[in-house]
Short mmCIF file of C-alpha atoms and ligand atoms in Angstrom, two decimals:
data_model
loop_
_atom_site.label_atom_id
_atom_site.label_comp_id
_atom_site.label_asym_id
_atom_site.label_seq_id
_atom_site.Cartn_x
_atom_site.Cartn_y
_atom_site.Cartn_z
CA UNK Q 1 0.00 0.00 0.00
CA UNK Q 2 1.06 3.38 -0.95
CA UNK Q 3 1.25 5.64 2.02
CA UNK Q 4 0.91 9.46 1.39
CA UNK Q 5 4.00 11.31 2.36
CA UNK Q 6 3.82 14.81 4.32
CA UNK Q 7 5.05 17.04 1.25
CA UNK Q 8 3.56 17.71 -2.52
CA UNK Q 9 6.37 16.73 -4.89
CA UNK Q 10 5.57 20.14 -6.64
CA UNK Q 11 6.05 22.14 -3.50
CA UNK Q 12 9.65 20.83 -3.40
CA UNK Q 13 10.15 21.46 -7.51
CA UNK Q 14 9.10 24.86 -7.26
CA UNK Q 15 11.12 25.55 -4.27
CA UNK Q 16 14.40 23.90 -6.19
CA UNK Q 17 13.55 26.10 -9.10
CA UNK Q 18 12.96 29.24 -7.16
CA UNK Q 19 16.07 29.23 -4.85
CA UNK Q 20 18.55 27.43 -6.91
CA UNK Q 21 18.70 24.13 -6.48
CA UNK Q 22 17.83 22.23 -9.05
CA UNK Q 23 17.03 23.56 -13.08
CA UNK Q 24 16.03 21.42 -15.76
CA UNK Q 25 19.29 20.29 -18.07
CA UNK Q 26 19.51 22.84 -21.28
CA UNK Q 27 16.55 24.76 -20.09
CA UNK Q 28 16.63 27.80 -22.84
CA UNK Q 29 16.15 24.55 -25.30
CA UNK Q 30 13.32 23.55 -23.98
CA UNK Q 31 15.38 21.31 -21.25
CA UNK Q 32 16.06 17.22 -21.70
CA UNK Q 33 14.09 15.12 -20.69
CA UNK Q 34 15.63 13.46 -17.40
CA UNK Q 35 18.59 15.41 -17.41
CA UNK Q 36 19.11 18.07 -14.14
CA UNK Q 37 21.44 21.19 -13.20
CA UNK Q 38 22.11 21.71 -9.72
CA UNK Q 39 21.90 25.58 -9.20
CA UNK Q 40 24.21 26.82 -6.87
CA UNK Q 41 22.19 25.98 -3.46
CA UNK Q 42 21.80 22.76 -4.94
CA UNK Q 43 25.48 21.63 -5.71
CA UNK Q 44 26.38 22.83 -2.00
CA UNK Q 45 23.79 20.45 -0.68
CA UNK Q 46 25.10 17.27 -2.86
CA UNK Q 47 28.92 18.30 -2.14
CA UNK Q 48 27.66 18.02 1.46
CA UNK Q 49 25.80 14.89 0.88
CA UNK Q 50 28.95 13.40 -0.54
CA UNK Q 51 30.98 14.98 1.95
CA UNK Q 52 29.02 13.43 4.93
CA UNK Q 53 29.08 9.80 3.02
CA UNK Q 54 32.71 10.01 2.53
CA UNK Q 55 33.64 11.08 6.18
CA UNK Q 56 31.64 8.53 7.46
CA UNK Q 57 32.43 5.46 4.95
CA UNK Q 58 36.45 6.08 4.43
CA UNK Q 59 37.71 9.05 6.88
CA UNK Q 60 35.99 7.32 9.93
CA UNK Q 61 36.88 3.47 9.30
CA UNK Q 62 40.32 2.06 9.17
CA UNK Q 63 38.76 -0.80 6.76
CA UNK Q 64 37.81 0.99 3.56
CA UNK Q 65 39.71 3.11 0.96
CA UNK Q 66 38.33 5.08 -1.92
CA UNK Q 67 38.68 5.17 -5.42
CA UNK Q 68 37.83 6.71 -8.42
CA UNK Q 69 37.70 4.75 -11.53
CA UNK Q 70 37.35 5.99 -15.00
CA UNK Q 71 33.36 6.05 -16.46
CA UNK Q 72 34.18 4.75 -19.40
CA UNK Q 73 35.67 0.73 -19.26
CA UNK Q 74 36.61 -1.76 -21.38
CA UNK Q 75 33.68 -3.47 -23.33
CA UNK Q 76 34.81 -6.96 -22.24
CA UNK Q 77 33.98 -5.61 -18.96
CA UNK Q 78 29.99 -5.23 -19.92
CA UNK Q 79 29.92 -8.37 -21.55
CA UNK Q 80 31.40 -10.22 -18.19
CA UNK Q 81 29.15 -8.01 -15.36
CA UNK Q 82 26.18 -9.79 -17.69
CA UNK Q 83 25.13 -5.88 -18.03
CA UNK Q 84 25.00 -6.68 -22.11
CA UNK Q 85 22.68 -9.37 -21.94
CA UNK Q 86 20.65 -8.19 -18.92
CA UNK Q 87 20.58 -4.55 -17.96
CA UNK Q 88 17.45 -4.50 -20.12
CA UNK Q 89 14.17 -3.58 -19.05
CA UNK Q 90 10.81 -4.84 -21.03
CA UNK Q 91 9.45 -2.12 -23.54
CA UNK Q 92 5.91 -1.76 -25.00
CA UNK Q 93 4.80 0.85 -27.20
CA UNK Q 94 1.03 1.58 -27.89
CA UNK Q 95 0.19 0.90 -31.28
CA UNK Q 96 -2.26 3.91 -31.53
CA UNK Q 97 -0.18 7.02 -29.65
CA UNK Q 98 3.04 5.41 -30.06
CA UNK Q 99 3.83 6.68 -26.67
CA UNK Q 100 6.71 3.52 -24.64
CA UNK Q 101 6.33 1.97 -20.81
CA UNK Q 102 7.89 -0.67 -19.15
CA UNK Q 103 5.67 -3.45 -19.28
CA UNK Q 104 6.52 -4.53 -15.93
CA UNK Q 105 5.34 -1.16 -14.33
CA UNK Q 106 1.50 -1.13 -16.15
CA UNK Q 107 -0.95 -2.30 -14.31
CA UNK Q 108 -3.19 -3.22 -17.50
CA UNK Q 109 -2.31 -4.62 -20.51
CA UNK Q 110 -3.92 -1.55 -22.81
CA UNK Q 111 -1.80 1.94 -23.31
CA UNK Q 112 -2.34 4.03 -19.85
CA UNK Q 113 -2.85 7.19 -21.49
CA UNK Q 114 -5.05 6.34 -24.70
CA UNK Q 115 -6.30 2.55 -23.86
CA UNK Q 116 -4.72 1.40 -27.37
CA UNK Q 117 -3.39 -1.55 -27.91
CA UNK Q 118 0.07 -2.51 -26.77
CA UNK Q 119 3.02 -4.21 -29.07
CA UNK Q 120 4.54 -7.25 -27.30
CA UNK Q 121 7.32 -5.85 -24.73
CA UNK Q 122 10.72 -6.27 -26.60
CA UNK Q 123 13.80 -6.10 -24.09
CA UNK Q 124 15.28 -2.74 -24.43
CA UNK Q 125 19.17 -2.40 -22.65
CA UNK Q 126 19.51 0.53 -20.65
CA UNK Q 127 23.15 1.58 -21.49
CA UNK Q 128 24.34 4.68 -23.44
CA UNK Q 129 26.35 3.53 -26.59
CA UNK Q 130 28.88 5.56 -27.58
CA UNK Q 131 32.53 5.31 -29.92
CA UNK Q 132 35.57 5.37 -29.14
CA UNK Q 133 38.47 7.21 -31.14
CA UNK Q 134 37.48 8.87 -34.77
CA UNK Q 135 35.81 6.16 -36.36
CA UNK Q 136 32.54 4.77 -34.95
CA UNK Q 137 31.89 1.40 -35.94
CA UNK Q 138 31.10 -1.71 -33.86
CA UNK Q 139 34.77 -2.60 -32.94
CA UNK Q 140 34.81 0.95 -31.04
CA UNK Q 141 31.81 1.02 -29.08
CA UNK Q 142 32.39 1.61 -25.53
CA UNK Q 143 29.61 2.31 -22.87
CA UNK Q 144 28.74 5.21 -20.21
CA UNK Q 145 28.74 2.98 -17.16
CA UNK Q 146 25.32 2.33 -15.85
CA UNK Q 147 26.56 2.02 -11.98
CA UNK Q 148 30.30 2.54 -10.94
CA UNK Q 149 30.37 -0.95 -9.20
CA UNK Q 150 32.37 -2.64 -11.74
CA UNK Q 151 35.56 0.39 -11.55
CA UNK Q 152 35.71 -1.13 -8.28
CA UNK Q 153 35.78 -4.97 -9.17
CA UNK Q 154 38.01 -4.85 -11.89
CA UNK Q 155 40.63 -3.14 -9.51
CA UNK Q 156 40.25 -5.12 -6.70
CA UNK Q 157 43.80 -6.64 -7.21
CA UNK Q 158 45.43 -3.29 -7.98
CA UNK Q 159 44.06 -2.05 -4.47
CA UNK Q 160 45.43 -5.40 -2.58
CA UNK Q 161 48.46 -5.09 -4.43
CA UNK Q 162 48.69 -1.48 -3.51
CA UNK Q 163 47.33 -0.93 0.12
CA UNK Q 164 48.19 -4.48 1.40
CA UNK Q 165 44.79 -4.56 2.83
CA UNK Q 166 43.25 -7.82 4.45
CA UNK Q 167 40.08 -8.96 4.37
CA UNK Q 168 37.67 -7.70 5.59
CA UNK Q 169 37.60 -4.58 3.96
CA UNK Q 170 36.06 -2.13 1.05
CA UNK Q 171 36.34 -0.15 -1.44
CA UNK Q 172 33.92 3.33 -1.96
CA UNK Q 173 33.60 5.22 -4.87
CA UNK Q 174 31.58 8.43 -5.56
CA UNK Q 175 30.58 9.05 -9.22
CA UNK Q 176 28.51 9.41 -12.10
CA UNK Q 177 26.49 6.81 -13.66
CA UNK Q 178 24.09 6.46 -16.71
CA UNK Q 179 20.89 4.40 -17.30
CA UNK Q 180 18.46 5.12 -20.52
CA UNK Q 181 15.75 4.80 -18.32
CA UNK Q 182 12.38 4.21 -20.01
CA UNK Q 183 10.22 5.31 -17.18
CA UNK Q 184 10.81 8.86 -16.37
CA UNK Q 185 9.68 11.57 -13.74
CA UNK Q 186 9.50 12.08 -10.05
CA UNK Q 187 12.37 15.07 -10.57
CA UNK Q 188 15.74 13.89 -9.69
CA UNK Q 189 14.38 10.54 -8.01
CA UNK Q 190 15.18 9.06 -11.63
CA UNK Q 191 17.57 10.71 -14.25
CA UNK Q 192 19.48 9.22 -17.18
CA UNK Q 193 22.13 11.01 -15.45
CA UNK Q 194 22.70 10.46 -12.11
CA UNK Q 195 25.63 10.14 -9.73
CA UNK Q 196 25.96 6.88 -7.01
CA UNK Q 197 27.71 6.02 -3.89
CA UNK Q 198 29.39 2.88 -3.52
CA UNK Q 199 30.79 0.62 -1.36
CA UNK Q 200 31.69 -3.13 -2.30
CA UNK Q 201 32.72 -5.05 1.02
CA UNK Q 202 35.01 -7.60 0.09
CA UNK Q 203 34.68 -10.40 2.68
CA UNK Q 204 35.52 -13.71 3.95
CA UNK Q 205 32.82 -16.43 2.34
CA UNK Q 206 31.09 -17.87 5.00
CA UNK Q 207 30.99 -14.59 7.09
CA UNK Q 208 28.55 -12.83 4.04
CA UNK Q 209 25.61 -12.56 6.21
CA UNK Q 210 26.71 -11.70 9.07
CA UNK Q 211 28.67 -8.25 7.53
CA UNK Q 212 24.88 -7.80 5.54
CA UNK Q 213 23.22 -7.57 8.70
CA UNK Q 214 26.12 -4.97 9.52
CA UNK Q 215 25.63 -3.12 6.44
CA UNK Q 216 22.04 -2.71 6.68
CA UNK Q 217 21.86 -1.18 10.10
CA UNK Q 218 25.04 0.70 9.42
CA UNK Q 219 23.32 2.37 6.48
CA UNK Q 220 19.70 3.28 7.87
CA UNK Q 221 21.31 4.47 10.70
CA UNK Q 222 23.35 6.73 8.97
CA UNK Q 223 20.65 8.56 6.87
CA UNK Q 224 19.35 8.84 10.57
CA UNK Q 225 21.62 10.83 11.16
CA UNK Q 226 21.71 13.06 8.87
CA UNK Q 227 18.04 14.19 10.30
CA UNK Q 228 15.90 11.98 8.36
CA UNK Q 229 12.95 10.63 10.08
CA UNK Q 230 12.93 7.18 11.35
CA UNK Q 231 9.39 6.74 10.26
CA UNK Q 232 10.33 7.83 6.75
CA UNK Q 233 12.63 4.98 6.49
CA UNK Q 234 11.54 1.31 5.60
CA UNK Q 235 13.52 -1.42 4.84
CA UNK Q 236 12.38 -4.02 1.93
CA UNK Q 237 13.36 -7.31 1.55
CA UNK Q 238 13.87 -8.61 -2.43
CA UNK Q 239 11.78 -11.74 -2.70
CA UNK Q 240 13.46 -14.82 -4.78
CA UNK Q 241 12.06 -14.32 -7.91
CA UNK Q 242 12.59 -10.66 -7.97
CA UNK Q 243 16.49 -11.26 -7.00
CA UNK Q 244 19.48 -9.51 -9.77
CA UNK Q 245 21.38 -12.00 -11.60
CA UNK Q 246 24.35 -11.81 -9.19
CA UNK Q 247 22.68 -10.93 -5.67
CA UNK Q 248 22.16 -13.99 -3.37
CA UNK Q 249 20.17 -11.43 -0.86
CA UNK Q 250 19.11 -7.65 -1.19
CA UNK Q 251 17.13 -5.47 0.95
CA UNK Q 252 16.20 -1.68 -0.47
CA UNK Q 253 16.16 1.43 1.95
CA UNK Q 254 13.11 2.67 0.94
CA UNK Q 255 12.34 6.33 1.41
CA UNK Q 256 8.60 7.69 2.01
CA UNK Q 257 8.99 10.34 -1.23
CA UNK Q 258 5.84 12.10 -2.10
CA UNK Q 259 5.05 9.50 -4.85
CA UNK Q 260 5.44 6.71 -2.45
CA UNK Q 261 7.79 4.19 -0.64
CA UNK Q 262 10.53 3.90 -3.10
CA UNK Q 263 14.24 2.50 -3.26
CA UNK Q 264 17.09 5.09 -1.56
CA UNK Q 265 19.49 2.61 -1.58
CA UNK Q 266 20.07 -1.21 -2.56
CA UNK Q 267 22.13 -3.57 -0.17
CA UNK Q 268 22.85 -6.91 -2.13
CA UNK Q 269 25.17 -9.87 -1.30
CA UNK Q 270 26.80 -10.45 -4.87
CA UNK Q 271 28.56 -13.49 -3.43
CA UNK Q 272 31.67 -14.31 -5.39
CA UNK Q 273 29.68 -13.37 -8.82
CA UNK Q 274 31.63 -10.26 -9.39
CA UNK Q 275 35.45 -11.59 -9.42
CA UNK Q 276 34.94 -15.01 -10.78
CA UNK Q 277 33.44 -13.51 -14.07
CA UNK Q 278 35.94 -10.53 -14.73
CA UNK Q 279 38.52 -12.95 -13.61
CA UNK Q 280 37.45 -15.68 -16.00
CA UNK Q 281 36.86 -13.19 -18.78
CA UNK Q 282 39.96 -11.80 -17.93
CA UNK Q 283 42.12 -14.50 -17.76
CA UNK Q 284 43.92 -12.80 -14.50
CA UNK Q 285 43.39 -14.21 -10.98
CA UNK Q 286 41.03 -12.14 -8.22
CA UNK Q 287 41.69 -14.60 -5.97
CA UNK Q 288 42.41 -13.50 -2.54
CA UNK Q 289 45.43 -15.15 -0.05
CA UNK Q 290 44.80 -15.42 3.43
CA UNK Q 291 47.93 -15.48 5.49
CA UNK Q 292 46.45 -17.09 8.43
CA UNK Q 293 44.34 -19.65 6.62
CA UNK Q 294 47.29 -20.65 4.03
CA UNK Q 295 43.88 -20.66 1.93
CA UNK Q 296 43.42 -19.26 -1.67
CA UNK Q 297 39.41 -18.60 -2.49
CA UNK Q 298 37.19 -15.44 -3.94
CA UNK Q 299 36.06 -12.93 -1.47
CA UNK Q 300 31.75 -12.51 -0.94
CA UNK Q 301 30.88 -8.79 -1.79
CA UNK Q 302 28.80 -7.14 0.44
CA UNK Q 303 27.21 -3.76 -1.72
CA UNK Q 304 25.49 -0.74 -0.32
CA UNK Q 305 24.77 0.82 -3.07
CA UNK Q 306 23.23 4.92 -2.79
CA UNK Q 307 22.15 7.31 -4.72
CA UNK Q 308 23.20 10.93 -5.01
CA UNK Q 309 20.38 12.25 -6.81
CA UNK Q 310 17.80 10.23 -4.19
CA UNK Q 311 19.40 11.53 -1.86
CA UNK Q 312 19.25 14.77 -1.82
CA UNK Q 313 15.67 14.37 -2.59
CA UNK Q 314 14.92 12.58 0.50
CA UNK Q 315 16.62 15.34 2.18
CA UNK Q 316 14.72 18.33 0.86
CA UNK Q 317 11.17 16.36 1.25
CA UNK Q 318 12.65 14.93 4.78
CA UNK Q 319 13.08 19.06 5.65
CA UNK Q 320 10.59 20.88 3.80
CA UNK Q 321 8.07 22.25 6.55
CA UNK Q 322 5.44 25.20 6.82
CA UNK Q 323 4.28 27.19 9.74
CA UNK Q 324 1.69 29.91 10.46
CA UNK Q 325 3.80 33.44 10.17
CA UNK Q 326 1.39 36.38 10.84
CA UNK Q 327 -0.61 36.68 7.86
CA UNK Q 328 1.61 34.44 5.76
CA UNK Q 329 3.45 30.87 6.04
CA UNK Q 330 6.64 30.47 6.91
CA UNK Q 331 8.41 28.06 4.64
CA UNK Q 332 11.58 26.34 6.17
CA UNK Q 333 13.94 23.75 5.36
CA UNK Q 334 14.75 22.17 8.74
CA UNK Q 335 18.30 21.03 7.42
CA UNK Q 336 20.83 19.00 9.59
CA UNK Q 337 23.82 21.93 9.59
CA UNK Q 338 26.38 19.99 7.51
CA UNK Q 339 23.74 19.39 5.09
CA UNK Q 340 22.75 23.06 4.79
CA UNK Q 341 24.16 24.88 1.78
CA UNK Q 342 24.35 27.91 3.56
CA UNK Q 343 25.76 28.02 7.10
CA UNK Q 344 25.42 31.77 8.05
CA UNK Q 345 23.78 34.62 6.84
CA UNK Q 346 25.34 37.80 7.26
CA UNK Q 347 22.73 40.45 7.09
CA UNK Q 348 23.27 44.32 8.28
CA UNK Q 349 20.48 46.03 9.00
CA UNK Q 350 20.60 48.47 6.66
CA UNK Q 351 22.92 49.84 4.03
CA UNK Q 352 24.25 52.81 5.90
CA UNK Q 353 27.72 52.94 5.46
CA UNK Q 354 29.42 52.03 9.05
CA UNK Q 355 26.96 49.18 9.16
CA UNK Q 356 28.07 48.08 5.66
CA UNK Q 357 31.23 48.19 6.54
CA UNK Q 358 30.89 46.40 9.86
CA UNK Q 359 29.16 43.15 8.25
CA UNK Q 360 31.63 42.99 4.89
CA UNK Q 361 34.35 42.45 7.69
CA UNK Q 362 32.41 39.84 9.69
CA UNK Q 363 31.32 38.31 6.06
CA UNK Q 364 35.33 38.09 5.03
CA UNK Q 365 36.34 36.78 8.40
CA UNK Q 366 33.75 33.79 8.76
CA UNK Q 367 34.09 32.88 4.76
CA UNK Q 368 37.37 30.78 5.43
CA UNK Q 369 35.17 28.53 7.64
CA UNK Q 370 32.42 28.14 6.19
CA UNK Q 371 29.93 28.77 3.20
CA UNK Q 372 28.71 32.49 3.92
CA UNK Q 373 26.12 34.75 2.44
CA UNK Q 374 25.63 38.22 2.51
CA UNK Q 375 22.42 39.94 2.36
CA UNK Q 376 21.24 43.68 2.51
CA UNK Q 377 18.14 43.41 0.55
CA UNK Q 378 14.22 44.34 1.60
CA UNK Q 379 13.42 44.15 5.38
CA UNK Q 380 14.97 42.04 8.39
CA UNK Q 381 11.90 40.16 7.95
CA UNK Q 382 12.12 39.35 5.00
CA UNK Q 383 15.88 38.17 4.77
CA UNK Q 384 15.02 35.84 7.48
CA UNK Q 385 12.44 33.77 5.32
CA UNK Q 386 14.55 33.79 2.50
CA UNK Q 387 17.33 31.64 4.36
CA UNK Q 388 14.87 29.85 6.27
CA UNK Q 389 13.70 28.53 3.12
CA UNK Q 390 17.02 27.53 2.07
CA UNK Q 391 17.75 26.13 5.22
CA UNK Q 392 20.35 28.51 6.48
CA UNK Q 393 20.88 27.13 9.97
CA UNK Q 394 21.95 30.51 11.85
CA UNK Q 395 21.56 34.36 10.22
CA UNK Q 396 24.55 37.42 11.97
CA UNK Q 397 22.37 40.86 12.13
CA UNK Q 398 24.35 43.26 12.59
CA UNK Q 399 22.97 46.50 13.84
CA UNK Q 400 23.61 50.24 15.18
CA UNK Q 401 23.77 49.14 18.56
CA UNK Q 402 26.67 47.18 16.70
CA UNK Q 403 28.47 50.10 16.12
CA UNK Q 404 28.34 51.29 20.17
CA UNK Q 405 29.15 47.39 21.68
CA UNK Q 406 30.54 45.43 19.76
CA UNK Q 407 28.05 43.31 19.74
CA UNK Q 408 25.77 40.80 17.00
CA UNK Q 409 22.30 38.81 17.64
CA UNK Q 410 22.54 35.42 16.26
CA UNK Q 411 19.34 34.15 15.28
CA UNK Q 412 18.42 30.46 15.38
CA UNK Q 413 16.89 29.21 11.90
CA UNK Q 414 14.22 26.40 13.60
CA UNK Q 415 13.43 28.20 17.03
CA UNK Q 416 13.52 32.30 16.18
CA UNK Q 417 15.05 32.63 19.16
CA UNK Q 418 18.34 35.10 19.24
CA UNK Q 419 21.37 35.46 21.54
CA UNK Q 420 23.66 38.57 21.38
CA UNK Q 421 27.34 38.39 21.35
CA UNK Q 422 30.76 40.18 21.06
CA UNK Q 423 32.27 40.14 17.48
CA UNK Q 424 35.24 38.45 19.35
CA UNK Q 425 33.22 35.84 19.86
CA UNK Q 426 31.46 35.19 16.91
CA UNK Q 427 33.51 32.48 15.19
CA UNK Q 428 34.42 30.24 18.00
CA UNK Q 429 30.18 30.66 19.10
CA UNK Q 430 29.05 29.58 15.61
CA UNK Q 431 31.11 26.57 15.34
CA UNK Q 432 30.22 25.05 19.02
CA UNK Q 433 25.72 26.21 17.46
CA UNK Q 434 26.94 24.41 14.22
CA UNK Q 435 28.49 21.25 16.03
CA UNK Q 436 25.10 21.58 17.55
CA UNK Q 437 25.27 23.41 21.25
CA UNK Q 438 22.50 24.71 22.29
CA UNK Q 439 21.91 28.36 21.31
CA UNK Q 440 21.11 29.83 24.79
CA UNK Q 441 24.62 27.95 25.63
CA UNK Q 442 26.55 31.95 26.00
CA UNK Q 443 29.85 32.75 25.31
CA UNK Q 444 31.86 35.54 27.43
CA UNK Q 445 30.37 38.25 27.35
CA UNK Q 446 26.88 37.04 25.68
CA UNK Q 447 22.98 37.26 26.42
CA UNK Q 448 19.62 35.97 25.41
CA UNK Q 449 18.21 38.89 23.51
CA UNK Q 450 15.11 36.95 21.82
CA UNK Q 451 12.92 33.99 22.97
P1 ATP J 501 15.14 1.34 -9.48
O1 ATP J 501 14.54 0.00 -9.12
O2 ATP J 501 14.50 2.49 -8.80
O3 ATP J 501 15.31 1.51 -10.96
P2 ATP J 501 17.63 0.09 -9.15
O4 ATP J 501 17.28 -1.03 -8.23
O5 ATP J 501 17.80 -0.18 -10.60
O6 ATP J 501 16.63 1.32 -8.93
P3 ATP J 501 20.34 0.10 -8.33
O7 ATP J 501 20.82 -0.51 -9.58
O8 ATP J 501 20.24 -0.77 -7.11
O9 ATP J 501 18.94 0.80 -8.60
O10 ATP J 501 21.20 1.40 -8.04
C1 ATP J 501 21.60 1.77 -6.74
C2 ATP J 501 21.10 3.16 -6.39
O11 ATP J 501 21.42 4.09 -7.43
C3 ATP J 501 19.58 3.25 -6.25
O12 ATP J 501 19.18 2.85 -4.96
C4 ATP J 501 19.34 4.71 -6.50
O13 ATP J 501 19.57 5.48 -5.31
C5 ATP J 501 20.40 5.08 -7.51
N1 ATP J 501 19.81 5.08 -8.86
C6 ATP J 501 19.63 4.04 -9.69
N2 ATP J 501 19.06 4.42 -10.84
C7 ATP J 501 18.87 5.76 -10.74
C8 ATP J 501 18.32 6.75 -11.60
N3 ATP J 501 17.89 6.46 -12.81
N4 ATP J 501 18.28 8.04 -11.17
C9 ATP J 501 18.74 8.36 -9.94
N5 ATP J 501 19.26 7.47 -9.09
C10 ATP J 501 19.33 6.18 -9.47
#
């Protein structure tokens, strides 16, 4: 059953559009279909995204290193990943407004949109085509990679050889993959462009399920904490039939979008699949030696597999909000603060000049540390809502009384509430707020000025 989630999936498109997050590719042409731009908000919120997924997966553990393998690979690779024969999804046209779907997504066997009749579903392969070198003929083509999985495989023996690792241990890899997807829409949640996070766990055979079960928690909690709700979250288990080629086991992190429950992420157990094929088709060994066993054998691959794109999606849904404002609504983004694009606002209260000249100094000081703006247009009020709505977690009004003390109000994005503090102060106070201290937590010298 399809639960209805808090926020209108148009609410969150018009706010991407409005404030810079997200454009439609090639817009002045008319845009492509499934293609997006992240606006300058936007790419600050997916660099943070990143950020927080590669601090966590390879800063924080001593058992993972990253990588960052070329999109496009050797053909042979395709053919031995199985992604030529099966990375195919079944296409049916309707006869009468020639418009395509996915068979396996209708829920009638006549078009959706017209009710014509539909041709028999032919399987339709999901990867871009494209030559290599000057002359394009079969012997050239090469692929855009459809997930960046198989970078990582195909060097698993250059990273042993390399790091000396020992199992158990992975490799990540942040970067952009391809699909010619067939169904469209839902914004970013599905793009023929779109960029993954991935880790493949390389592991000891016989301890696969027990570093799943790792895996799964490790990953729901961490979207957890990155402020997405608990309820929102839902894990799925793949039944048998509905199993990829290589996975023995997969559960989906599914995220309550405004569409529906639908897949975040994708944790499989590949097994050995991976390295026996490219290491068959290769003709070099991915075997594995383990020093205390004396044993040779293929390492199980444990794969939490993310998406960017999703994402940062979940996120914006996850901390869109709306609350009564005087005559108006207050529109908010209640952003964890190393998700928010925007950390402080720097906003004087007017443009006089000795005010001006006041907040450009604060602006240049804090702008080593973090992602600043700066803000002198319309009324206090107004400046407020627009970085509440872009989830700015604290805003720096600076004001005459400025001038006399010494002094700023930092206002809190979520509560309204405001503390006053000396400029001296100001940097070391909005790192402890941003590390999350409580805001009525003073500083020398500080005061509650606002509740
Ligand atoms: P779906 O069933 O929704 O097509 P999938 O099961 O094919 O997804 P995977 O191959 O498991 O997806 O890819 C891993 C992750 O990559 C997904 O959980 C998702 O976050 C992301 N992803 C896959 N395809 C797309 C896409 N077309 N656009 C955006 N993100 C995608």
């Amino acid at each position: 059953m399809t639960e209805k989630a808090k926020v209108d999936m148009e609410k969150i498109v018009s706010l991407c559009r409005r404030r810079g997050f997200v454009f439609p590719s090639s817009e002045i042409y008319g845009g492509l279909s499934s293609c997006w731009d992240y606006g300058p908000l936007g790419v600050e919120l997916k660099r943070n995204i990143k950020q927080a997924w590669w601090q966590s997966i390879v800063q924080e553990r001593d058992d993972m290193v990253g990588l960052d393998a070329s999109i496009l690979m050797h053909p042979q690779t395709w053919e031995a990943s199985g992604h030529i024969k099966g990375f195919t999804d079944p296409l049916v046209e309707c006869k009468n407004c020639h418009l395509r779907w996915r068979s396996d997504d209708l829920k009638s066997s006549n078009c959706p949109t017209c009710g014509g009749e539909l041709t028999e579903p032919r399987l339709f392969n999901l990867m871009f085509k494209t030559f290599i070198g000057p002359i394009e003929e079969e012997a050239s083509v090469v692929y855009l990679r459809p997930e960046t999985a198989q970078g990582i495989f195909v060097n698993f023996q250059n990273v042993v050889n390399t790091t000396r690792r020992r199992l158990p241990f992975g490799i990540a890899q942040i970067g952009k993959s391809f699909r010619n997807e067939v169904t469209t829409g839902n914004f970013i949640f599905r793009c023929r462009e779109f960029e993954q996070m991935e880790i493949e766990f390389f592991v000891k055979p016989g301890t696969d399920d027990k570093w799943f079960d790792y895996w799964v928690e490790e990953r729901l909690n961490w979207y957890a904490k990155l402020g997405i709700k608990r309820e929102n979250l839902k894990l799925r288990q793949h039944a048998k039939e509905e199993l990829a080629h290589y996975a023995r086991k997969c559960y989906d992190i599914n995220y309550l979008f405004p569409m529906g429950w639908s897949e975040l992420e994708g944790i499989a157990n590949r097994g050995d699949f991976d390295l026996v094929q490219h290491a068959s088709s290769s003709g070099k060994s991915l075997d594995y030696f383990d020093e205390e066993s004396k044993e040779h054998f293929t390492p199980y691959i444990i794969e939490p597999s993310a998406g960017v794109d999703r994402s940062v999606l979940a996120v914006l849904c996850d901390a869109y909000d709306e609350e009564p404002d005087k005559d108006e609504i207050r529109v908010l983004l209640h952003l964890h603060p190393s998700l928010a694009p925007i950390k402080v606002a720097v906003l004087p209260l007017s443009r006089r000049e000795k005010l001006v000249k006041l907040a450009k100094e604060i602006y240049a000081d804090l702008r080593p540390g973090w992602m600043v703006s700066y803000d002198d247009a319309q009324s206090i009020g107004r400046r407020y809502r627009r970085q509440d709505e872009t989830g700015t977690p604290f805003c720096v009004t600076i004001d005459f009384q400025s001038l006399e003390d010494a002094q700023v109000t930092i206002r809190e994005r979520d509560s309204m509430n405001q503390i006053r503090v000396p400029i001296g102060e100001l940097k070391t106070t909005l790192g402890a707020k941003l590390s999350g201290e409580p805001l009525f937590v003073l500083p020398p010298g500080g005061q509650i000025w606002k509740k």
